[in-house]
């Protein structure tokens, strides 16, 4: 049977591919340390689990409005006000089946065939695939390591054409952990306003910042920018709720209304029980979240220190998320490999450490390491990587 053209261009997820290979080696009895995880290694806080149980017992197991229960929307409105100094009404909010679904639905209602979306590279692997599925064309701009993996206003200005519909900003970033400053966001925002370009601001790692820098949403910088921005967020990373699949989008009423209509014909609604769990996440104190954040900060410091001791490895210290994105091109070359992808594959086979090659993120000289695992595993992983590099050094 002939498949639809829209799926023939999809690129398989490099994260899932390396994870599958690591799992297969584990099944064979090998001691593999997998650093590909894109989720916290903590369980969902107890008070959220209790809220979900209570919701089930009270019969909250039926269909809900397609855009989410009003109580959760109100809690999200309050969150934006308290955390980001942004005023939204509930009809400017849609609750979705994860932040990924919010992005997917947004591109489906936004893009026509051939519309362009500017995506800074390195990028999260699903951005270009979702744009393509909506009939759009991803336009990649290299955000260089010299500029901290950040897009410049000049780059953005030069890339805009009459087909440009949107630009994606992800801060803190997956895979780099970098963050845009307020001034950098202002300058990017000015370009977008001048050319009437929609800003898609993915802020899913907002709560996981370790540098002391404040999280700035580009939407909070002016009323004009708020009207020109769709903010994507959710509870997956901040509250260790990846499996609950609750994300949301906030933006202009016309866009949110269209997204809600599309959702009504696809998912019907996000899972009712998960919505009440997310409601509890935003109504209760953030002590469990702060505890998780502190553990991540300690792991970051240690793993970053150990990576810098490996010959041929350089790394910009991230400010947020839970990833390191070191450049291993020199180490790979000195080890006699034709590409970083080959080096990553050999490291897994021989050193039994699973990293995600940067090629899947649009940055072939880098690799992504997640520190969403125990400190013991991280120290052992760094030891194995260093041993592998020294063994193959030419």
GROMACS .gro file of N, CA and C in nm, residues 79 84 120 122-124 127 148-151 167-182 184-185 188 199-209 211 213-220 231-233 319-321:
model
  168
   79UNK      N    1  -0.058   3.134   3.650
   79UNK     CA    2   0.085   3.105   3.638
   79UNK      C    3   0.154   3.208   3.550
   84UNK      N    4   0.548   3.530   3.465
   84UNK     CA    5   0.592   3.598   3.343
   84UNK      C    6   0.536   3.738   3.325
  120UNK      N    7   1.633   2.804   1.430
  120UNK     CA    8   1.776   2.809   1.464
  120UNK      C    9   1.829   2.669   1.492
  122UNK      N   10   2.151   2.456   1.662
  122UNK     CA   11   2.082   2.331   1.696
  122UNK      C   12   1.935   2.352   1.734
  123UNK      N   13   1.853   2.250   1.704
  123UNK     CA   14   1.710   2.257   1.729
  123UNK      C   15   1.661   2.125   1.786
  124UNK      N   16   1.546   2.131   1.851
  124UNK     CA   17   1.481   2.009   1.896
  124UNK      C   18   1.434   1.932   1.773
  127UNK      N   19   1.088   1.988   1.566
  127UNK     CA   20   1.047   2.114   1.501
  127UNK      C   21   1.037   2.101   1.349
  148UNK      N   22   2.721   3.140   2.141
  148UNK     CA   23   2.647   3.071   2.246
  148UNK      C   24   2.527   2.995   2.197
  149UNK      N   25   2.533   2.948   2.072
  149UNK     CA   26   2.422   2.873   2.010
  149UNK      C   27   2.296   2.959   1.998
  150UNK      N   28   2.313   3.089   1.981
  150UNK     CA   29   2.196   3.177   1.975
  150UNK      C   30   2.186   3.248   1.840
  151UNK      N   31   2.065   3.261   1.792
  151UNK     CA   32   2.035   3.330   1.668
  151UNK      C   33   2.057   3.478   1.685
  167UNK      N   34   0.900   3.216   1.330
  167UNK     CA   35   1.033   3.178   1.377
  167UNK      C   36   1.015   3.110   1.512
  168UNK      N   37   1.097   3.007   1.538
  168UNK     CA   38   1.090   2.934   1.665
  168UNK      C   39   1.203   2.980   1.756
  169UNK      N   40   1.166   3.015   1.879
  169UNK     CA   41   1.263   3.049   1.983
  169UNK      C   42   1.245   2.950   2.096
  170UNK      N   43   1.352   2.883   2.137
  170UNK     CA   44   1.346   2.783   2.243
  170UNK      C   45   1.448   2.821   2.350
  171UNK      N   46   1.397   2.873   2.463
  171UNK     CA   47   1.486   2.923   2.568
  171UNK      C   48   1.423   2.897   2.705
  172UNK      N   49   1.491   2.820   2.793
  172UNK     CA   50   1.614   2.743   2.773
  172UNK      C   51   1.597   2.638   2.664
  173UNK      N   52   1.710   2.605   2.603
  173UNK     CA   53   1.706   2.525   2.481
  173UNK      C   54   1.733   2.377   2.503
  174UNK      N   55   1.664   2.298   2.426
  174UNK     CA   56   1.699   2.159   2.401
  174UNK      C   57   1.750   2.156   2.257
  175UNK      N   58   1.879   2.124   2.233
  175UNK     CA   59   1.968   2.045   2.317
  175UNK      C   60   2.078   2.122   2.391
  176UNK      N   61   2.088   2.253   2.375
  176UNK     CA   62   2.210   2.322   2.420
  176UNK      C   63   2.204   2.373   2.563
  177UNK      N   64   2.084   2.395   2.617
  177UNK     CA   65   2.071   2.452   2.750
  177UNK      C   66   2.096   2.601   2.755
  178UNK      N   67   2.114   2.665   2.638
  178UNK     CA   68   2.141   2.808   2.637
  178UNK      C   69   2.012   2.887   2.662
  179UNK      N   70   2.030   3.018   2.696
  179UNK     CA   71   1.917   3.108   2.719
  179UNK      C   72   1.941   3.241   2.651
  180UNK      N   73   1.837   3.299   2.597
  180UNK     CA   74   1.846   3.433   2.542
  180UNK      C   75   1.830   3.536   2.654
  181UNK      N   76   1.906   3.645   2.644
  181UNK     CA   77   1.891   3.755   2.738
  181UNK      C   78   1.773   3.842   2.698
  182UNK      N   79   1.733   3.930   2.787
  182UNK     CA   80   1.622   4.021   2.757
  182UNK      C   81   1.654   4.108   2.636
  184UNK      N   82   1.865   4.048   2.388
  184UNK     CA   83   1.866   3.966   2.267
  184UNK      C   84   1.724   3.939   2.217
  185UNK      N   85   1.635   3.911   2.310
  185UNK     CA   86   1.495   3.887   2.273
  185UNK      C   87   1.429   4.014   2.219
  188UNK      N   88   1.542   4.053   1.855
  188UNK     CA   89   1.475   3.955   1.769
  188UNK      C   90   1.328   3.995   1.752
  199UNK      N   91   0.601   3.463   1.633
  199UNK     CA   92   0.705   3.405   1.717
  199UNK      C   93   0.646   3.285   1.791
  200UNK      N   94   0.709   3.170   1.775
  200UNK     CA   95   0.671   3.050   1.850
  200UNK      C   96   0.774   3.035   1.960
  201UNK      N   97   0.734   3.062   2.084
  201UNK     CA   98   0.828   3.064   2.196
  201UNK      C   99   0.808   2.939   2.282
  202UNK      N  100   0.899   2.843   2.266
  202UNK     CA  101   0.893   2.717   2.340
  202UNK      C  102   0.966   2.736   2.473
  203UNK      N  103   0.890   2.735   2.583
  203UNK     CA  104   0.944   2.766   2.715
  203UNK      C  105   0.928   2.649   2.811
  204UNK      N  106   0.930   2.527   2.759
  204UNK     CA  107   0.902   2.409   2.838
  204UNK      C  108   1.005   2.387   2.950
  205UNK      N  109   1.129   2.439   2.934
  205UNK     CA  110   1.232   2.421   3.037
  205UNK      C  111   1.244   2.545   3.127
  206UNK      N  112   1.145   2.627   3.127
  206UNK     CA  113   1.146   2.754   3.200
  206UNK      C  114   1.187   2.740   3.347
  207UNK      N  115   1.142   2.636   3.413
  207UNK     CA  116   1.167   2.620   3.557
  207UNK      C  117   1.302   2.558   3.590
  208UNK      N  118   1.373   2.510   3.486
  208UNK     CA  119   1.499   2.441   3.511
  208UNK      C  120   1.615   2.529   3.465
  209UNK      N  121   1.648   2.628   3.547
  209UNK     CA  122   1.757   2.723   3.521
  209UNK      C  123   1.848   2.722   3.643
  211UNK      N  124   2.170   2.903   3.651
  211UNK     CA  125   2.272   3.008   3.647
  211UNK      C  126   2.235   3.131   3.730
  213UNK      N  127   2.021   3.339   3.622
  213UNK     CA  128   1.960   3.430   3.526
  213UNK      C  129   1.809   3.413   3.527
  214UNK      N  130   1.735   3.523   3.514
  214UNK     CA  131   1.589   3.510   3.511
  214UNK      C  132   1.542   3.456   3.377
  215UNK      N  133   1.436   3.377   3.381
  215UNK     CA  134   1.373   3.338   3.254
  215UNK      C  135   1.293   3.456   3.201
  216UNK      N  136   1.316   3.491   3.075
  216UNK     CA  137   1.242   3.598   3.011
  216UNK      C  138   1.164   3.540   2.895
  217UNK      N  139   1.033   3.562   2.897
  217UNK     CA  140   0.951   3.524   2.782
  217UNK      C  141   0.946   3.644   2.689
  218UNK      N  142   0.969   3.619   2.560
  218UNK     CA  143   0.966   3.729   2.464
  218UNK      C  144   0.830   3.797   2.461
  219UNK      N  145   0.726   3.723   2.498
  219UNK     CA  146   0.591   3.780   2.498
  219UNK      C  147   0.572   3.886   2.605
  220UNK      N  148   0.654   3.884   2.711
  220UNK     CA  149   0.635   3.978   2.820
  220UNK      C  150   0.703   4.113   2.795
  231UNK      N  151   0.307   3.122   2.304
  231UNK     CA  152   0.394   3.062   2.404
  231UNK      C  153   0.354   2.916   2.423
  232UNK      N  154   0.452   2.828   2.419
  232UNK     CA  155   0.432   2.685   2.440
  232UNK      C  156   0.496   2.647   2.573
  233UNK      N  157   0.421   2.574   2.656
  233UNK     CA  158   0.475   2.531   2.784
  233UNK      C  159   0.400   2.406   2.830
  319UNK      N  160   2.291   2.689   3.078
  319UNK     CA  161   2.229   2.761   3.189
  319UNK      C  162   2.099   2.696   3.235
  320UNK      N  163   2.040   2.612   3.147
  320UNK     CA  164   1.912   2.553   3.184
  320UNK      C  165   1.891   2.419   3.117
  321UNK      N  166   1.767   2.366   3.129
  321UNK     CA  167   1.728   2.233   3.082
  321UNK      C  168   1.807   2.128   3.159
   0.00000   0.00000   0.00000
